Amino acid sequence: MFDAETIHRLLPYEVLIPALQKMHEGEIPDGDGVYTKDPSGADNMFVTLPGWLSGQLIVVKMVGVFPTNRDRNPPLGSVLGAVAAFDPKTGAPILVADGEAMTYRKTAAISGLGTALLAPPTPRELLVVGAGGLGPHVAMAHIAARPSISRVRIWNRTWSRAEALAALLCTLGIDATAAPDLDAAVAEADVISCVTMSRAPLVKGALLKPGAHLDLVGSYLTDMRETDDDAMRRGSVYTCCDRGREEVGELTIPIASGALRLDDIQGDAFDIVQGRHSGRVSATEITLFKNIGGAHQDLFTAAILKQVAGL
C-alpha cells in the first residue's frame, strides 16, 4: 500500500521523467477506459482505466473527477481514487497506490517528457496557467526536464490562488510570482503549461514568441480547450500518444474549424523517442504538446513505482 507521501518521495521528476522516456522505447500497452457521468447531471465523472503490459503488469486506475471538490470546506482534490497493479501471470494483486498522487505524478511527468523532447534547449521562463493541484507538479516537472528554467510565473482566474501557488513554489526554492496579465505573461514565456478545466481558449497563439513550447494538459473532453486556432496554425503539434485524439476538444475543435487537420499532427512521444520523428527542428519553431492521458501512462508509472520500491 503506497500513500501519497511515499509516492511523491519515491517518484521525483528527475527520476520519473527519464524512466518514462525509457518506457516509450517499447510499444504502447493495451488499454481502454470507461468514463461514467454523474447520473444526477452534475459535472462529475468516475473514470476506470485498465491497462495490460504484456508479461510485466496489469494496472487499473479508478478515480472520481469532481471539479467542485476544491470549493468544499476543507477543500479536497478534484481527482481522488486508487491505482491497483496485478501480476500478469496469476492476476494476483501486487500493490495499491493513492490515485491522486499517481495522477499528479504521471500527468506532470508526461508533460515534462514533452518538454524534454520538444522545448528549446535552454528556456528561462515558465508560465503555468492554472493554480489547482497539478500546478506545483507541472512546475517541478518542467524544471526537472529543463533545469535552465530560472523563473516561474503563475496565472489563475482567481488571483489569490495564483499567489498561493507562487508562495508554495518559493518554499521549494523556486523563483515564482503571480502574473496579473495572462497575455503579457504568454508573450514573455519560453515554456507554457496549461492545467485548467477551461472551455474557452486562454492562451492566444498570436502572442507566442518564436521558439516557445506550449504544453496543453487540461482539455480532456470534446468541449474543452486551453488555446486557440492561431496556436494550432503557428505551431508544430504533437501528442503524448496516437490514441484519444478524437476525444479532446484541444484537437477536435480546431479540426472542425479547419485550423488543423489530423495529418498536421507531427507525431507523438513514442515517435520521437523511437527515432521516427526528430522533434524540434529549429530555434524559432513553436511546438505544441497535447498531453491526452490514458491508461498507458498510469501503467508505466505504476511499473516504475514497483521497480523503485523493489517489489
mmCIF file of C-alpha atoms in Angstrom:
data_model
loop_
_atom_site.group_PDB
_atom_site.id
_atom_site.type_symbol
_atom_site.label_atom_id
_atom_site.label_comp_id
_atom_site.label_asym_id
_atom_site.label_seq_id
_atom_site.Cartn_x
_atom_site.Cartn_y
_atom_site.Cartn_z
ATOM 1 C CA MET A 1 0.000 0.000 0.000
ATOM 2 C CA PHE A 2 1.526 3.316 -1.091
ATOM 3 C CA ASP A 3 0.188 6.532 0.390
ATOM 4 C CA ALA A 4 0.621 9.925 -1.271
ATOM 5 C CA GLU A 5 3.677 10.937 0.738
ATOM 6 C CA THR A 6 5.506 7.742 -0.180
ATOM 7 C CA ILE A 7 4.660 8.083 -3.877
ATOM 8 C CA HIS A 8 5.943 11.655 -4.036
ATOM 9 C CA ARG A 9 9.133 10.597 -2.231
ATOM 10 C CA LEU A 10 9.810 7.577 -4.459
ATOM 11 C CA LEU A 11 8.998 9.271 -7.779
ATOM 12 C CA PRO A 12 10.861 12.591 -8.010
ATOM 13 C CA TYR A 13 10.599 14.036 -11.507
ATOM 14 C CA GLU A 14 14.346 13.812 -12.041
ATOM 15 C CA VAL A 15 13.875 10.015 -11.803
ATOM 16 C CA LEU A 16 10.364 9.596 -13.213
ATOM 17 C CA ILE A 17 10.778 11.532 -16.487
ATOM 18 C CA PRO A 18 13.849 9.577 -17.727
ATOM 19 C CA ALA A 19 12.195 6.323 -16.617
ATOM 20 C CA LEU A 20 9.059 7.192 -18.591
ATOM 21 C CA GLN A 21 11.188 8.042 -21.613
ATOM 22 C CA LYS A 22 12.731 4.567 -21.348
ATOM 23 C CA MET A 23 9.249 3.017 -21.247
ATOM 24 C CA HIS A 24 8.435 4.823 -24.514
ATOM 25 C CA GLU A 25 11.103 2.788 -26.283
ATOM 26 C CA GLY A 26 8.590 -0.072 -26.488
ATOM 27 C CA GLU A 27 5.062 -0.383 -27.810
ATOM 28 C CA ILE A 28 2.085 1.328 -26.236
ATOM 29 C CA PRO A 29 0.328 -1.198 -23.955
ATOM 30 C CA ASP A 30 -3.183 -2.478 -24.497
ATOM 31 C CA GLY A 31 -5.763 -0.472 -22.600
ATOM 32 C CA ASP A 32 -9.154 1.139 -22.679
ATOM 33 C CA GLY A 33 -11.237 3.394 -20.472
ATOM 34 C CA VAL A 34 -14.734 3.671 -19.084
ATOM 35 C CA TYR A 35 -15.962 7.202 -18.346
ATOM 36 C CA THR A 36 -19.142 7.219 -16.270
ATOM 37 C CA LYS A 37 -21.003 10.506 -15.899
ATOM 38 C CA ASP A 38 -22.741 11.541 -12.693
ATOM 39 C CA PRO A 39 -26.368 10.307 -13.012
ATOM 40 C CA SER A 40 -27.557 13.396 -11.136
ATOM 41 C CA GLY A 41 -26.421 15.588 -14.034
ATOM 42 C CA ALA A 42 -23.638 17.231 -12.024
ATOM 43 C CA ASP A 43 -20.320 17.896 -13.761
ATOM 44 C CA ASN A 44 -18.660 14.868 -12.149
ATOM 45 C CA MET A 45 -17.237 11.708 -13.653
ATOM 46 C CA PHE A 46 -15.875 8.367 -12.495
ATOM 47 C CA VAL A 47 -13.050 7.032 -14.635
ATOM 48 C CA THR A 48 -11.834 3.440 -14.839
ATOM 49 C CA LEU A 49 -8.647 2.905 -16.858
ATOM 50 C CA PRO A 50 -7.317 -0.659 -17.243
ATOM 51 C CA GLY A 51 -4.014 -1.353 -18.960
ATOM 52 C CA TRP A 52 -2.009 -4.522 -19.657
ATOM 53 C CA LEU A 53 1.713 -4.524 -20.370
ATOM 54 C CA SER A 54 2.348 -7.991 -21.776
ATOM 55 C CA GLY A 55 4.346 -10.182 -19.411
ATOM 56 C CA GLN A 56 5.002 -7.347 -16.971
ATOM 57 C CA LEU A 57 1.982 -5.807 -15.243
ATOM 58 C CA ILE A 58 -1.774 -5.256 -15.254
ATOM 59 C CA VAL A 59 -2.885 -1.885 -13.858
ATOM 60 C CA VAL A 60 -6.312 -0.400 -13.215
ATOM 61 C CA LYS A 61 -6.796 3.215 -12.213
ATOM 62 C CA MET A 62 -10.117 4.089 -10.581
ATOM 63 C CA VAL A 63 -10.685 7.785 -9.881
ATOM 64 C CA GLY A 64 -13.504 10.226 -9.422
ATOM 65 C CA VAL A 65 -13.171 13.581 -11.189
ATOM 66 C CA PHE A 66 -15.150 16.053 -9.076
ATOM 67 C CA PRO A 67 -14.236 19.645 -10.051
ATOM 68 C CA THR A 68 -16.143 21.289 -7.178
ATOM 69 C CA ASN A 69 -14.178 19.397 -4.509
ATOM 70 C CA ARG A 70 -11.776 22.336 -4.300
ATOM 71 C CA ASP A 71 -14.662 24.577 -3.171
ATOM 72 C CA ARG A 72 -15.506 22.367 -0.210
ATOM 73 C CA ASN A 73 -14.572 23.362 3.314
ATOM 74 C CA PRO A 74 -11.999 21.993 3.848
ATOM 75 C CA PRO A 75 -11.081 21.683 0.136
ATOM 76 C CA LEU A 76 -10.479 18.278 -1.415
ATOM 77 C CA GLY A 77 -8.563 17.247 -4.511
ATOM 78 C CA SER A 78 -10.598 17.136 -7.705
ATOM 79 C CA VAL A 79 -9.185 13.726 -8.741
ATOM 80 C CA LEU A 80 -9.390 11.115 -5.973
ATOM 81 C CA GLY A 81 -9.143 7.345 -6.148
ATOM 82 C CA ALA A 82 -6.682 4.474 -6.341
ATOM 83 C CA VAL A 83 -4.314 2.710 -8.724
ATOM 84 C CA ALA A 84 -4.057 -1.070 -8.390
ATOM 85 C CA ALA A 85 -1.451 -3.325 -10.002
ATOM 86 C CA PHE A 86 -1.736 -7.075 -10.600
ATOM 87 C CA ASP A 87 0.552 -9.930 -11.598
ATOM 88 C CA PRO A 88 0.064 -10.651 -15.355
ATOM 89 C CA LYS A 89 0.719 -14.386 -14.838
ATOM 90 C CA THR A 90 -1.672 -15.050 -11.960
ATOM 91 C CA GLY A 91 -3.892 -11.965 -11.652
ATOM 92 C CA ALA A 92 -2.862 -11.619 -8.008
ATOM 93 C CA PRO A 93 -2.768 -8.062 -6.588
ATOM 94 C CA ILE A 94 0.700 -6.582 -6.122
ATOM 95 C CA LEU A 95 0.152 -3.003 -4.950
ATOM 96 C CA VAL A 96 -2.425 -0.293 -4.387
ATOM 97 C CA ALA A 97 -1.367 3.360 -4.647
ATOM 98 C CA ASP A 98 -3.038 6.674 -3.884
ATOM 99 C CA GLY A 99 -4.846 7.722 -7.078
ATOM 100 C CA GLU A 100 -4.451 11.471 -6.684
ATOM 101 C CA ALA A 101 -0.687 11.286 -6.120
ATOM 102 C CA MET A 102 -0.211 8.860 -9.005
ATOM 103 C CA THR A 103 -2.326 11.051 -11.299
ATOM 104 C CA TYR A 104 -0.349 14.160 -10.405
ATOM 105 C CA ARG A 105 2.970 12.403 -10.865
ATOM 106 C CA LYS A 106 2.242 10.678 -14.171
ATOM 107 C CA THR A 107 0.459 13.668 -15.724
ATOM 108 C CA ALA A 108 3.163 16.170 -14.823
ATOM 109 C CA ALA A 109 5.942 13.774 -15.791
ATOM 110 C CA ILE A 110 4.453 13.126 -19.242
ATOM 111 C CA SER A 111 4.278 16.880 -19.803
ATOM 112 C CA GLY A 112 7.859 17.076 -18.561
ATOM 113 C CA LEU A 113 8.776 14.410 -21.099
ATOM 114 C CA GLY A 114 7.146 16.521 -23.808
ATOM 115 C CA THR A 115 9.322 19.439 -22.731
ATOM 116 C CA ALA A 116 12.434 17.244 -22.655
ATOM 117 C CA LEU A 117 11.704 16.147 -26.240
ATOM 118 C CA LEU A 118 10.406 19.380 -27.782
ATOM 119 C CA ALA A 119 11.194 22.548 -25.796
ATOM 120 C CA PRO A 120 14.106 24.837 -26.659
ATOM 121 C CA PRO A 121 17.324 23.593 -25.019
ATOM 122 C CA THR A 122 17.825 26.456 -22.554
ATOM 123 C CA PRO A 123 14.477 28.109 -21.717
ATOM 124 C CA ARG A 124 14.492 30.660 -18.902
ATOM 125 C CA GLU A 125 10.871 31.456 -18.105
ATOM 126 C CA LEU A 126 7.998 29.049 -17.421
ATOM 127 C CA LEU A 127 4.366 30.151 -17.290
ATOM 128 C CA VAL A 128 1.879 27.886 -15.515
ATOM 129 C CA VAL A 129 -1.733 28.643 -16.444
ATOM 130 C CA GLY A 130 -3.924 27.288 -13.648
ATOM 131 C CA ALA A 131 -3.291 27.027 -9.925
ATOM 132 C CA GLY A 132 -5.031 23.784 -8.991
ATOM 133 C CA GLY A 133 -3.497 20.628 -7.600
ATOM 134 C CA LEU A 134 -1.453 19.938 -10.721
ATOM 135 C CA GLY A 135 0.127 23.399 -10.683
ATOM 136 C CA PRO A 136 3.124 22.718 -8.438
ATOM 137 C CA HIS A 137 3.733 19.368 -10.103
ATOM 138 C CA VAL A 138 3.959 20.671 -13.667
ATOM 139 C CA ALA A 139 6.269 23.431 -12.441
ATOM 140 C CA MET A 140 8.596 20.881 -10.830
ATOM 141 C CA ALA A 141 8.403 18.539 -13.833
ATOM 142 C CA HIS A 142 9.252 21.186 -16.429
ATOM 143 C CA ILE A 143 12.158 22.418 -14.313
ATOM 144 C CA ALA A 144 13.409 18.826 -13.979
ATOM 145 C CA ALA A 145 13.216 18.486 -17.771
ATOM 146 C CA ARG A 146 14.852 21.862 -18.412
ATOM 147 C CA PRO A 147 16.981 22.934 -15.399
ATOM 148 C CA SER A 148 17.795 26.204 -17.199
ATOM 149 C CA ILE A 149 14.335 27.489 -16.177
ATOM 150 C CA SER A 150 15.036 30.128 -13.553
ATOM 151 C CA ARG A 151 11.710 31.933 -13.241
ATOM 152 C CA VAL A 152 8.130 30.689 -12.934
ATOM 153 C CA ARG A 153 5.041 32.843 -13.426
ATOM 154 C CA ILE A 154 1.586 31.668 -12.288
ATOM 155 C CA TRP A 155 -1.690 32.872 -13.782
ATOM 156 C CA ASN A 156 -5.095 31.894 -12.488
ATOM 157 C CA ARG A 157 -8.563 33.407 -12.809
ATOM 158 C CA THR A 158 -8.617 33.668 -9.024
ATOM 159 C CA TRP A 159 -5.681 35.907 -8.098
ATOM 160 C CA SER A 160 -5.385 34.584 -4.547
ATOM 161 C CA ARG A 161 -4.847 31.043 -5.827
ATOM 162 C CA ALA A 162 -2.089 32.208 -8.161
ATOM 163 C CA GLU A 163 -0.400 33.963 -5.241
ATOM 164 C CA ALA A 164 -0.775 30.888 -3.027
ATOM 165 C CA LEU A 165 0.825 28.601 -5.616
ATOM 166 C CA ALA A 166 3.674 31.055 -6.195
ATOM 167 C CA ALA A 167 4.288 31.183 -2.435
ATOM 168 C CA LEU A 168 4.305 27.372 -2.251
ATOM 169 C CA LEU A 169 6.849 27.120 -5.057
ATOM 170 C CA CYS A 170 9.033 29.688 -3.318
ATOM 171 C CA THR A 171 9.162 27.425 -0.259
ATOM 172 C CA LEU A 172 10.602 24.760 -2.603
ATOM 173 C CA GLY A 173 13.386 27.113 -3.674
ATOM 174 C CA ILE A 174 11.748 28.090 -6.972
ATOM 175 C CA ASP A 175 11.650 31.751 -8.025
ATOM 176 C CA ALA A 176 7.899 32.109 -8.601
ATOM 177 C CA THR A 177 5.485 35.035 -8.799
ATOM 178 C CA ALA A 178 1.833 35.519 -9.705
ATOM 179 C CA ALA A 179 1.180 37.024 -13.141
ATOM 180 C CA PRO A 180 -1.595 39.650 -13.239
ATOM 181 C CA ASP A 181 -1.842 39.801 -17.052
ATOM 182 C CA LEU A 182 -2.101 36.495 -18.926
ATOM 183 C CA ASP A 183 -1.451 37.951 -22.385
ATOM 184 C CA ALA A 184 1.709 39.718 -21.244
ATOM 185 C CA ALA A 185 2.954 36.575 -19.486
ATOM 186 C CA VAL A 186 2.286 34.428 -22.576
ATOM 187 C CA ALA A 187 4.302 36.820 -24.750
ATOM 188 C CA GLU A 188 7.333 36.543 -22.448
ATOM 189 C CA ALA A 189 7.316 32.813 -21.640
ATOM 190 C CA ASP A 190 9.638 30.233 -23.188
ATOM 191 C CA VAL A 191 7.569 27.308 -21.899
ATOM 192 C CA ILE A 192 3.845 27.494 -21.101
ATOM 193 C CA SER A 193 1.959 24.738 -19.283
ATOM 194 C CA CYS A 194 -1.854 24.883 -19.139
ATOM 195 C CA VAL A 195 -3.572 22.904 -16.375
ATOM 196 C CA THR A 196 -7.138 24.206 -16.282
ATOM 197 C CA MET A 197 -10.634 22.939 -16.986
ATOM 198 C CA SER A 198 -11.365 25.789 -19.370
ATOM 199 C CA ARG A 199 -14.000 25.511 -22.063
ATOM 200 C CA ALA A 200 -12.775 28.651 -23.825
ATOM 201 C CA PRO A 201 -9.267 29.418 -25.162
ATOM 202 C CA LEU A 202 -6.964 31.110 -22.677
ATOM 203 C CA VAL A 203 -3.599 31.244 -24.448
ATOM 204 C CA LYS A 204 -3.632 33.323 -27.636
ATOM 205 C CA GLY A 205 -1.485 31.734 -30.308
ATOM 206 C CA ALA A 206 -0.681 35.084 -31.898
ATOM 207 C CA LEU A 207 1.228 36.042 -28.735
ATOM 208 C CA LEU A 208 3.547 33.019 -28.626
ATOM 209 C CA LYS A 209 7.174 34.065 -29.066
ATOM 210 C CA PRO A 210 9.338 32.325 -31.683
ATOM 211 C CA GLY A 211 10.754 29.135 -30.204
ATOM 212 C CA ALA A 212 8.119 28.824 -27.460
ATOM 213 C CA HIS A 213 6.849 25.444 -26.278
ATOM 214 C CA LEU A 214 3.179 25.098 -25.271
ATOM 215 C CA ASP A 215 2.125 22.184 -23.055
ATOM 216 C CA LEU A 216 -1.644 21.556 -23.004
ATOM 217 C CA VAL A 217 -2.964 19.307 -20.248
ATOM 218 C CA GLY A 218 -6.422 20.322 -19.075
ATOM 219 C CA SER A 219 -8.629 19.631 -22.098
ATOM 220 C CA TYR A 220 -9.927 16.078 -21.657
ATOM 221 C CA LEU A 221 -13.467 16.473 -23.069
ATOM 222 C CA THR A 222 -14.601 17.430 -26.568
ATOM 223 C CA ASP A 223 -15.880 20.848 -25.441
ATOM 224 C CA MET A 224 -12.727 21.866 -23.540
ATOM 225 C CA ARG A 225 -9.725 23.775 -24.845
ATOM 226 C CA GLU A 226 -6.951 25.983 -23.456
ATOM 227 C CA THR A 227 -5.545 27.617 -26.599
ATOM 228 C CA ASP A 228 -6.974 28.949 -29.848
ATOM 229 C CA ASP A 229 -6.844 28.184 -33.556
ATOM 230 C CA ASP A 230 -3.945 30.600 -34.093
ATOM 231 C CA ALA A 231 -1.715 28.444 -31.896
ATOM 232 C CA MET A 232 -2.598 25.372 -33.944
ATOM 233 C CA ARG A 233 -1.819 27.216 -37.185
ATOM 234 C CA ARG A 234 1.517 28.611 -35.946
ATOM 235 C CA GLY A 235 2.826 25.623 -34.051
ATOM 236 C CA SER A 236 4.078 22.123 -34.763
ATOM 237 C CA VAL A 237 1.569 19.897 -32.976
ATOM 238 C CA TYR A 238 2.490 16.706 -31.132
ATOM 239 C CA THR A 239 0.579 14.464 -28.745
ATOM 240 C CA CYS A 240 1.666 12.118 -25.971
ATOM 241 C CA CYS A 241 0.347 9.132 -27.959
ATOM 242 C CA ASP A 242 -1.773 8.450 -31.032
ATOM 243 C CA ARG A 243 -4.821 7.374 -29.015
ATOM 244 C CA GLY A 244 -7.693 9.598 -27.927
ATOM 245 C CA ARG A 245 -7.003 12.422 -30.379
ATOM 246 C CA GLU A 246 -10.652 12.413 -31.421
ATOM 247 C CA GLU A 247 -11.818 12.797 -27.817
ATOM 248 C CA VAL A 248 -10.208 16.088 -26.747
ATOM 249 C CA GLY A 249 -11.525 19.496 -27.732
ATOM 250 C CA GLU A 250 -7.998 20.865 -27.961
ATOM 251 C CA LEU A 251 -7.770 18.949 -31.235
ATOM 252 C CA THR A 252 -11.358 18.307 -32.361
ATOM 253 C CA ILE A 253 -12.457 21.968 -32.210
ATOM 254 C CA PRO A 254 -9.663 23.336 -34.461
ATOM 255 C CA ILE A 255 -10.120 20.339 -36.769
ATOM 256 C CA ALA A 256 -13.809 21.238 -37.087
ATOM 257 C CA SER A 257 -12.923 24.868 -37.857
ATOM 258 C CA GLY A 258 -10.331 23.897 -40.461
ATOM 259 C CA ALA A 259 -7.404 25.343 -38.490
ATOM 260 C CA LEU A 260 -5.933 21.850 -38.018
ATOM 261 C CA ARG A 261 -6.062 18.512 -39.821
ATOM 262 C CA LEU A 262 -5.265 15.171 -38.253
ATOM 263 C CA ASP A 263 -2.465 14.875 -40.821
ATOM 264 C CA ASP A 264 -0.981 18.106 -39.443
ATOM 265 C CA ILE A 265 -0.129 16.363 -36.161
ATOM 266 C CA GLN A 266 3.593 15.714 -36.459
ATOM 267 C CA GLY A 267 3.750 12.658 -34.224
ATOM 268 C CA ASP A 268 3.800 11.607 -30.594
ATOM 269 C CA ALA A 269 6.247 10.920 -27.782
ATOM 270 C CA PHE A 270 6.737 7.318 -28.942
ATOM 271 C CA ASP A 271 7.683 8.545 -32.426
ATOM 272 C CA ILE A 272 10.333 10.928 -31.085
ATOM 273 C CA VAL A 273 11.810 8.526 -28.518
ATOM 274 C CA GLN A 274 11.996 5.740 -31.101
ATOM 275 C CA GLY A 275 13.540 7.985 -33.761
ATOM 276 C CA ARG A 276 10.655 8.061 -36.239
ATOM 277 C CA HIS A 277 10.494 11.848 -35.844
ATOM 278 C CA SER A 278 13.237 14.284 -34.901
ATOM 279 C CA GLY A 279 11.011 16.681 -32.921
ATOM 280 C CA ARG A 280 12.035 20.341 -32.867
ATOM 281 C CA VAL A 281 13.988 21.323 -35.970
ATOM 282 C CA SER A 282 14.850 24.983 -35.339
ATOM 283 C CA ALA A 283 15.345 27.528 -32.572
ATOM 284 C CA THR A 284 12.372 29.584 -33.776
ATOM 285 C CA GLU A 285 9.908 26.720 -34.222
ATOM 286 C CA ILE A 286 6.835 26.888 -31.964
ATOM 287 C CA THR A 287 5.971 23.464 -30.564
ATOM 288 C CA LEU A 288 2.684 22.299 -29.010
ATOM 289 C CA PHE A 289 2.367 19.137 -26.932
ATOM 290 C CA LYS A 290 -1.102 17.829 -26.105
ATOM 291 C CA ASN A 291 -0.983 15.588 -23.049
ATOM 292 C CA ILE A 292 -4.060 13.432 -23.688
ATOM 293 C CA GLY A 293 -3.596 10.994 -20.834
ATOM 294 C CA GLY A 294 -4.591 7.349 -20.990
ATOM 295 C CA ALA A 295 -4.199 4.030 -19.249
ATOM 296 C CA HIS A 296 -0.689 3.504 -20.618
ATOM 297 C CA GLN A 297 0.608 6.472 -18.601
ATOM 298 C CA ASP A 298 -0.787 5.025 -15.372
ATOM 299 C CA LEU A 299 0.576 1.600 -16.241
ATOM 300 C CA PHE A 300 4.056 2.952 -16.977
ATOM 301 C CA THR A 301 4.093 4.963 -13.739
ATOM 302 C CA ALA A 302 2.893 2.020 -11.644
ATOM 303 C CA ALA A 303 5.578 -0.193 -13.216
ATOM 304 C CA ILE A 304 8.238 2.385 -12.337
ATOM 305 C CA LEU A 305 6.883 2.658 -8.773
ATOM 306 C CA LYS A 306 7.004 -1.145 -8.444
ATOM 307 C CA GLN A 307 10.610 -1.177 -9.666
ATOM 308 C CA VAL A 308 11.768 1.716 -7.485
ATOM 309 C CA ALA A 309 10.110 0.145 -4.430
ATOM 310 C CA GLY A 310 11.891 -3.164 -5.112
ATOM 311 C CA LEU A 311 8.743 -5.263 -5.429
#
